[in-house]
Coordinates of C-alpha atoms in Angstrom, one line a residue:
F1 CA 27.8 25.5 -8.0
F2 CA 24.3 26.6 -7.3
F3 CA 23.4 27.8 -3.7
K4 CA 19.8 27.9 -2.6
Q5 CA 19.9 30.6 0.0
K6 CA 17.4 31.1 2.7
T7 CA 17.8 33.2 5.9
A8 CA 21.6 32.6 5.7
Y9 CA 21.9 34.7 2.5
E10 CA 23.7 37.6 4.2
I11 CA 26.6 35.5 5.4
R12 CA 26.9 33.1 2.4
P13 CA 29.0 35.4 0.1
R14 CA 31.7 35.8 2.8
D15 CA 32.0 32.1 3.4
W16 CA 32.0 30.7 -0.1
S17 CA 34.7 31.8 -2.5
S18 CA 34.3 29.5 -5.6
D19 CA 32.0 30.0 -8.6
V20 CA 28.6 30.5 -7.0
C21 CA 25.2 31.3 -8.3
S22 CA 22.8 32.2 -5.6
S23 CA 19.1 32.7 -5.8
D24 CA 16.1 32.6 -3.6
L25 CA 13.8 31.2 -6.3
V26 CA 11.1 33.1 -4.5
E27 CA 11.1 36.6 -3.0
P28 CA 11.2 36.4 0.8
D29 CA 8.3 38.4 2.5
G30 CA 8.7 37.1 6.0
F31 CA 5.8 34.7 5.7
N32 CA 6.9 32.3 2.9
I33 CA 9.8 30.6 4.6
N34 CA 10.1 27.0 3.4
N35 CA 7.2 27.6 1.0
N36 CA 8.0 25.1 -1.8
V37 CA 11.7 25.9 -1.5
G38 CA 14.6 25.1 0.7
S39 CA 15.7 21.7 2.2
T40 CA 12.1 20.6 2.7
H41 CA 11.2 21.1 -0.9
P42 CA 14.3 20.4 -3.0
R43 CA 12.5 20.0 -6.3
A44 CA 13.1 23.7 -7.3
L45 CA 16.8 23.3 -6.6
R46 CA 17.0 20.1 -8.6
D47 CA 15.5 21.9 -11.6
K48 CA 17.9 24.9 -11.2
V49 CA 21.0 22.7 -10.9
R50 CA 20.1 20.9 -14.2
E51 CA 19.2 24.2 -15.9
M52 CA 22.5 25.8 -15.0
R53 CA 24.6 22.6 -15.3
A54 CA 26.0 23.3 -11.8
D55 CA 28.3 20.9 -10.0
V56 CA 26.2 20.9 -6.9
G57 CA 23.2 22.6 -5.3
I58 CA 22.8 23.4 -1.6
A59 CA 19.4 24.0 0.1
L60 CA 18.9 25.2 3.6
D61 CA 15.7 25.3 5.6
G62 CA 14.2 28.5 7.1
D63 CA 16.6 28.8 10.0
A64 CA 19.6 27.2 8.2
D65 CA 20.1 24.4 10.7
R66 CA 19.2 21.8 8.0
V67 CA 20.8 21.2 4.6
I68 CA 20.0 19.0 1.7
M69 CA 22.3 18.8 -1.3
V70 CA 21.8 18.0 -5.0
D71 CA 24.5 16.4 -7.2
E72 CA 25.3 17.5 -10.8
S73 CA 22.7 15.2 -12.2
G74 CA 19.9 16.6 -10.0
Q75 CA 19.7 13.7 -7.6
V76 CA 18.9 14.7 -4.0
I77 CA 21.4 13.8 -1.3
D78 CA 19.6 13.6 2.1
G79 CA 20.9 13.7 5.6
D80 CA 21.7 10.0 5.8
Q81 CA 24.0 10.3 2.9
L82 CA 25.6 13.5 4.2
M83 CA 26.3 11.8 7.6
A84 CA 27.9 8.8 5.7
V85 CA 30.2 11.2 3.8
V86 CA 31.3 13.0 7.0
A87 CA 31.7 9.8 9.0
R88 CA 33.9 8.1 6.3
S89 CA 36.0 11.2 5.8
W90 CA 36.5 11.8 9.5
K91 CA 37.4 8.2 10.1
E92 CA 40.1 8.3 7.4
Q93 CA 41.5 11.5 8.9
G94 CA 41.3 10.3 12.5
L95 CA 38.8 12.9 13.5
L96 CA 36.0 10.7 15.0
T97 CA 35.9 10.8 18.8
K98 CA 34.1 7.5 18.7
P99 CA 33.8 4.9 15.9
G100 CA 30.3 5.7 14.8
L101 CA 27.5 8.2 14.8
V102 CA 24.1 8.9 16.2
A103 CA 20.8 9.0 14.2
T104 CA 17.1 8.5 14.8
I105 CA 15.0 5.5 14.2
M106 CA 13.9 7.0 10.9
S107 CA 17.3 6.9 9.3
N108 CA 17.5 4.3 6.5
L109 CA 18.7 0.8 7.3
G110 CA 21.1 1.2 4.3
L111 CA 23.0 3.8 6.4
E112 CA 23.4 1.3 9.2
R113 CA 24.7 -1.4 6.9
H114 CA 27.1 1.0 5.1
L115 CA 28.6 2.1 8.4
A116 CA 28.9 -1.5 9.6
G117 CA 31.0 -2.1 6.4
L118 CA 33.4 0.6 7.6
N119 CA 33.5 -0.9 11.2
L120 CA 31.4 2.1 12.4
K121 CA 28.4 1.8 14.7
L122 CA 25.0 3.5 14.3
E123 CA 23.3 4.3 17.5
R124 CA 19.6 5.2 17.1
T125 CA 17.4 7.5 19.2
A126 CA 13.8 8.7 19.2
V127 CA 12.8 11.2 16.5
G128 CA 14.1 14.7 17.2
D129 CA 17.4 16.4 17.1
R130 CA 17.4 16.9 20.9
Y131 CA 17.5 13.2 21.5
V132 CA 20.4 12.9 19.0
I133 CA 22.3 15.6 20.8
E134 CA 21.7 14.1 24.2
R135 CA 23.0 10.7 23.1
M136 CA 26.0 12.3 21.4
R137 CA 26.9 14.0 24.7
Q138 CA 26.3 10.9 26.8
A139 CA 28.3 8.5 24.6
G140 CA 31.0 10.8 23.3
Y141 CA 30.1 10.9 19.6
N142 CA 30.9 14.0 17.5
V143 CA 28.7 13.2 14.5
G144 CA 25.0 12.7 14.5
G145 CA 21.8 13.9 12.8
E146 CA 18.6 13.1 11.0
Q147 CA 17.6 12.0 7.6
S148 CA 16.0 15.5 7.1
G149 CA 19.4 17.1 6.8
H150 CA 19.7 18.2 10.4
V151 CA 23.4 17.2 11.0
I152 CA 25.2 17.9 14.2
L153 CA 29.0 18.2 14.1
S154 CA 29.8 18.9 17.7
D155 CA 33.4 19.9 17.0
F156 CA 31.9 23.1 15.5
S157 CA 28.5 23.6 17.0
T158 CA 26.1 22.3 19.6
T159 CA 23.3 22.0 17.2
G160 CA 22.7 21.6 13.4
D161 CA 24.3 24.1 11.1
G162 CA 23.6 23.7 7.4
L163 CA 26.5 25.8 6.2
V164 CA 29.1 23.9 8.4
T165 CA 27.7 20.5 7.1
A166 CA 27.8 21.7 3.5
M167 CA 31.4 22.9 3.8
Q168 CA 32.5 19.6 5.4
V169 CA 30.9 17.7 2.5
L170 CA 32.4 19.9 -0.2
S171 CA 35.8 19.7 1.5
E172 CA 35.6 15.9 1.1
V173 CA 34.5 16.3 -2.5
K174 CA 37.6 18.5 -3.2
R175 CA 39.9 16.1 -1.2
Q176 CA 38.8 13.2 -3.4
G177 CA 38.8 15.2 -6.6
R178 CA 35.7 13.4 -7.9
A179 CA 32.1 14.4 -8.8
V180 CA 29.6 15.1 -6.1
S181 CA 27.5 12.1 -7.3
E182 CA 30.5 9.8 -6.8
V183 CA 31.4 11.0 -3.4
C184 CA 28.0 11.6 -1.8
H185 CA 25.9 8.6 -2.9
C186 CA 27.6 6.3 -0.3
F187 CA 24.9 3.5 -0.2
E188 CA 21.7 2.4 -1.9
P189 CA 18.9 3.3 0.5
L190 CA 16.4 0.6 1.2
P191 CA 12.8 1.3 0.0
Q192 CA 10.9 3.3 2.6
I193 CA 7.3 4.3 2.8
L194 CA 5.9 6.9 5.2
K195 CA 2.2 7.2 6.0
N196 CA 0.2 9.3 8.4
V197 CA -2.9 7.6 9.8
R198 CA -5.4 10.1 11.4
A199 CA -6.1 8.6 14.9
Q200 CA -5.4 9.4 18.5
K201 CA -2.3 7.9 20.1
Q202 CA -4.6 5.7 22.4
A203 CA -5.3 3.6 19.3
L204 CA -1.8 2.1 19.7
E205 CA -2.8 0.7 23.1
K206 CA -5.6 -1.6 21.6
A207 CA -4.8 -5.3 21.7
S208 CA -5.8 -5.8 18.1
V209 CA -3.6 -3.0 16.9
I210 CA -0.6 -4.3 18.9
T211 CA -1.1 -7.8 17.5
V212 CA -1.1 -6.6 13.9
I213 CA 2.0 -4.5 14.4
E214 CA 3.8 -7.4 16.1
D215 CA 2.8 -9.8 13.3
A216 CA 4.1 -7.5 10.6
R217 CA 7.4 -7.0 12.4
E218 CA 7.8 -10.8 12.8
K219 CA 7.2 -11.3 9.0
L220 CA 9.8 -8.6 8.2
G221 CA 12.3 -10.1 10.5
R222 CA 15.8 -8.9 9.7
D223 CA 14.8 -8.0 6.2
G224 CA 13.2 -4.7 7.2
R225 CA 11.7 -2.5 9.9
L226 CA 8.3 -1.2 10.9
I227 CA 8.1 2.0 13.0
V228 CA 4.7 3.0 14.3
R229 CA 4.6 6.0 16.6
P230 CA 2.3 8.9 17.6
S231 CA 3.0 12.3 16.3
G232 CA 4.2 14.8 18.8
T233 CA 2.5 17.7 17.0
E234 CA -0.7 16.3 15.3
A235 CA -3.5 13.8 16.0
V236 CA -1.9 11.2 13.7
I237 CA 0.0 8.0 13.9
R238 CA 3.1 8.0 11.8
V239 CA 4.0 4.7 10.1
M240 CA 7.3 4.0 8.4
A241 CA 7.9 0.6 6.7
E242 CA 11.3 -0.4 5.2
V243 CA 12.3 -3.6 3.4
S244 CA 15.7 -4.8 2.3
R245 CA 14.3 -7.2 -0.3
G246 CA 11.2 -7.6 -2.5
C247 CA 8.8 -10.4 -2.7
P248 CA 9.8 -12.7 -5.6
E249 CA 6.2 -13.8 -6.2
S250 CA 4.9 -10.2 -6.3
G251 CA 7.7 -9.2 -8.7
W252 CA 6.9 -12.1 -11.0
V253 CA 3.2 -11.3 -11.0
L254 CA 3.9 -7.6 -11.7
T255 CA 6.2 -8.5 -14.5
L256 CA 3.5 -10.7 -16.1
T257 CA 0.7 -8.3 -15.7
S258 CA 2.7 -5.4 -17.2
G259 CA 4.5 -7.4 -19.9
H260 CA 1.6 -9.3 -21.4
P261 CA -0.7 -6.3 -22.1
A262 CA 2.3 -4.4 -23.5
N263 CA 2.7 -6.9 -26.3
F264 CA -1.1 -7.1 -26.7
I265 CA -1.7 -3.3 -26.8
A266 CA 1.2 -2.8 -29.3
G267 CA -1.3 -4.0 -32.0
F268 CA -3.8 -1.3 -31.1
P269 CA -4.1 2.0 -33.1
E270 CA -2.3 4.9 -31.4
Q271 CA -5.5 6.3 -29.9
G272 CA -6.4 2.9 -28.5
Q273 CA -2.9 2.6 -26.9
R274 CA -3.4 6.1 -25.3
E275 CA -6.7 5.1 -23.9
A276 CA -5.4 1.8 -22.5
Y277 CA -2.4 3.4 -20.7
G278 CA -4.2 6.5 -19.7
A279 CA -2.6 9.7 -18.3
K280 CA -0.4 7.8 -15.9
G281 CA 1.0 5.4 -18.4
D282 CA -0.1 2.4 -16.3
C283 CA -1.8 -0.7 -17.6
R284 CA -1.6 -4.0 -15.6
A285 CA -3.8 -6.7 -17.0
P286 CA -3.8 -10.5 -16.2
G287 CA -5.0 -12.5 -19.2
V288 CA -6.9 -15.7 -19.8
F289 CA -6.8 -16.8 -23.3
L290 CA -9.4 -19.6 -23.2
P291 CA -12.8 -18.2 -24.1
G292 CA -14.9 -17.6 -21.1
G293 CA -17.7 -15.4 -22.4
N294 CA -19.3 -13.7 -25.4
A295 CA -19.0 -10.2 -26.9
I296 CA -22.2 -9.0 -28.6
P297 CA -21.9 -6.0 -31.0
V298 CA -24.0 -3.0 -29.9
D299 CA -24.0 0.7 -30.9
G300 CA -20.6 2.1 -30.1
G301 CA -18.9 -1.1 -29.0
Y302 CA -19.6 -4.5 -27.5
K303 CA -21.6 -5.9 -24.6
I304 CA -19.5 -8.5 -22.9
K305 CA -20.8 -11.2 -20.6
G306 CA -18.9 -14.1 -19.1
A307 CA -16.8 -15.4 -16.3
W308 CA -13.1 -16.4 -16.4
D309 CA -11.0 -18.4 -13.9
Y310 CA -8.8 -16.4 -11.6
A311 CA -5.5 -15.2 -13.2
S312 CA -2.4 -14.2 -11.3
G313 CA -2.4 -10.5 -10.8
C314 CA -6.1 -9.8 -10.5
D315 CA -5.6 -8.1 -7.2
I316 CA -3.2 -5.5 -8.7
A317 CA -4.8 -5.2 -12.1
T318 CA -6.0 -2.0 -13.8
H319 CA -7.6 -3.9 -16.6
F320 CA -8.4 -7.4 -17.7
F321 CA -8.2 -9.1 -21.1
G322 CA -9.6 -12.5 -21.8
G323 CA -10.6 -14.7 -24.7
M324 CA -14.2 -14.5 -25.8
M325 CA -16.3 -15.3 -28.8
I326 CA -17.6 -12.4 -30.8
I327 CA -21.3 -13.2 -31.6
D328 CA -22.8 -12.4 -35.0
P329 CA -25.9 -10.2 -34.1
E330 CA -27.9 -11.7 -37.0
T331 CA -27.3 -15.4 -36.6
Q332 CA -26.5 -15.2 -32.9
T333 CA -23.6 -17.6 -33.5
P334 CA -19.9 -17.2 -32.8
R335 CA -18.0 -15.7 -35.7
A336 CA -14.6 -14.9 -34.3
L337 CA -12.3 -15.1 -31.3
G338 CA -11.6 -11.8 -29.6
F339 CA -9.5 -10.4 -26.8
P340 CA -11.1 -7.1 -25.5
L341 CA -9.3 -5.0 -22.9
V342 CA -11.7 -4.2 -20.1
D343 CA -11.2 -1.4 -17.6
R344 CA -11.2 -2.4 -13.9
S345 CA -14.3 -0.2 -13.3
Q346 CA -16.3 -2.4 -15.7
Y347 CA -15.9 -5.8 -14.2
R348 CA -15.9 -7.5 -10.8
D349 CA -13.4 -9.8 -9.2
R350 CA -15.7 -12.3 -7.6
K351 CA -12.9 -13.4 -5.2
S352 CA -13.1 -10.1 -3.4
T353 CA -16.9 -9.6 -3.4

């Protein structure tokens, strides 16, 4: 397997005795700790695992108390999945001091539901490993941690230890005799989005803000979570939203606005297709087939004028295509029916103006 060493590189060779390829991917200089490498930036590790066709990759952070792993296909295994592996393994072996584990409010709801299926409890704390450790001691748990890969196994250490966690996980992989991807992807995580809003923490005391947050939580109900908290280190408000199901209406609209233009643009020359989808390969366009305007030929293209009834998907569109009559510049009469594709920057949605 491939081992992404950080400050633990001197002890790694004595602890690991299988086929190991170790590399820093960057030359340490005392100042570049966690600089686009390690558990906080696993992309380099993913690429290296794929390049070397390794069975597993292991990344530590600067002081080696956190660990993130990568399976043989290059998929990242975060702290939530690692805790799930250890909890299940220790339950089967009778090693849990209490049926469950401790994690923070940021751990994925998918972890909580997975543990519930194993008759294990997830106790949540505020963000920070010190809160996890405090709760573990108070309630008697011997497994806890954070999604970031800071996993505390109190049978071995009073704080997180990336090497110990990695060895426990690999021990379970060997015990099961299966690929890392099969052992370590215990559950499908619910979609999560994390955003930082630059504001002072006093903003959370405003009645209008409190109302908006409460309304959003009420709408989510048991199908998701909304965590809004002030940062302890920056002048920002951290927002985490998580949902267990999508909105069928939004999904249907997205399907329509992506599918219709795909069929339409397939008839364009290759250069036209490239322009339509752009560098990001994204084209979402509601369509109205009834003519709602005219296209008058001008130098280099057409001048389009008209108005079309609202079509589902206008709010999320990158383009619009609608039926219009192409005007003969000499006779000023319609000569053909056309369906131009118009970039969002070239038209207005009157509903939002």
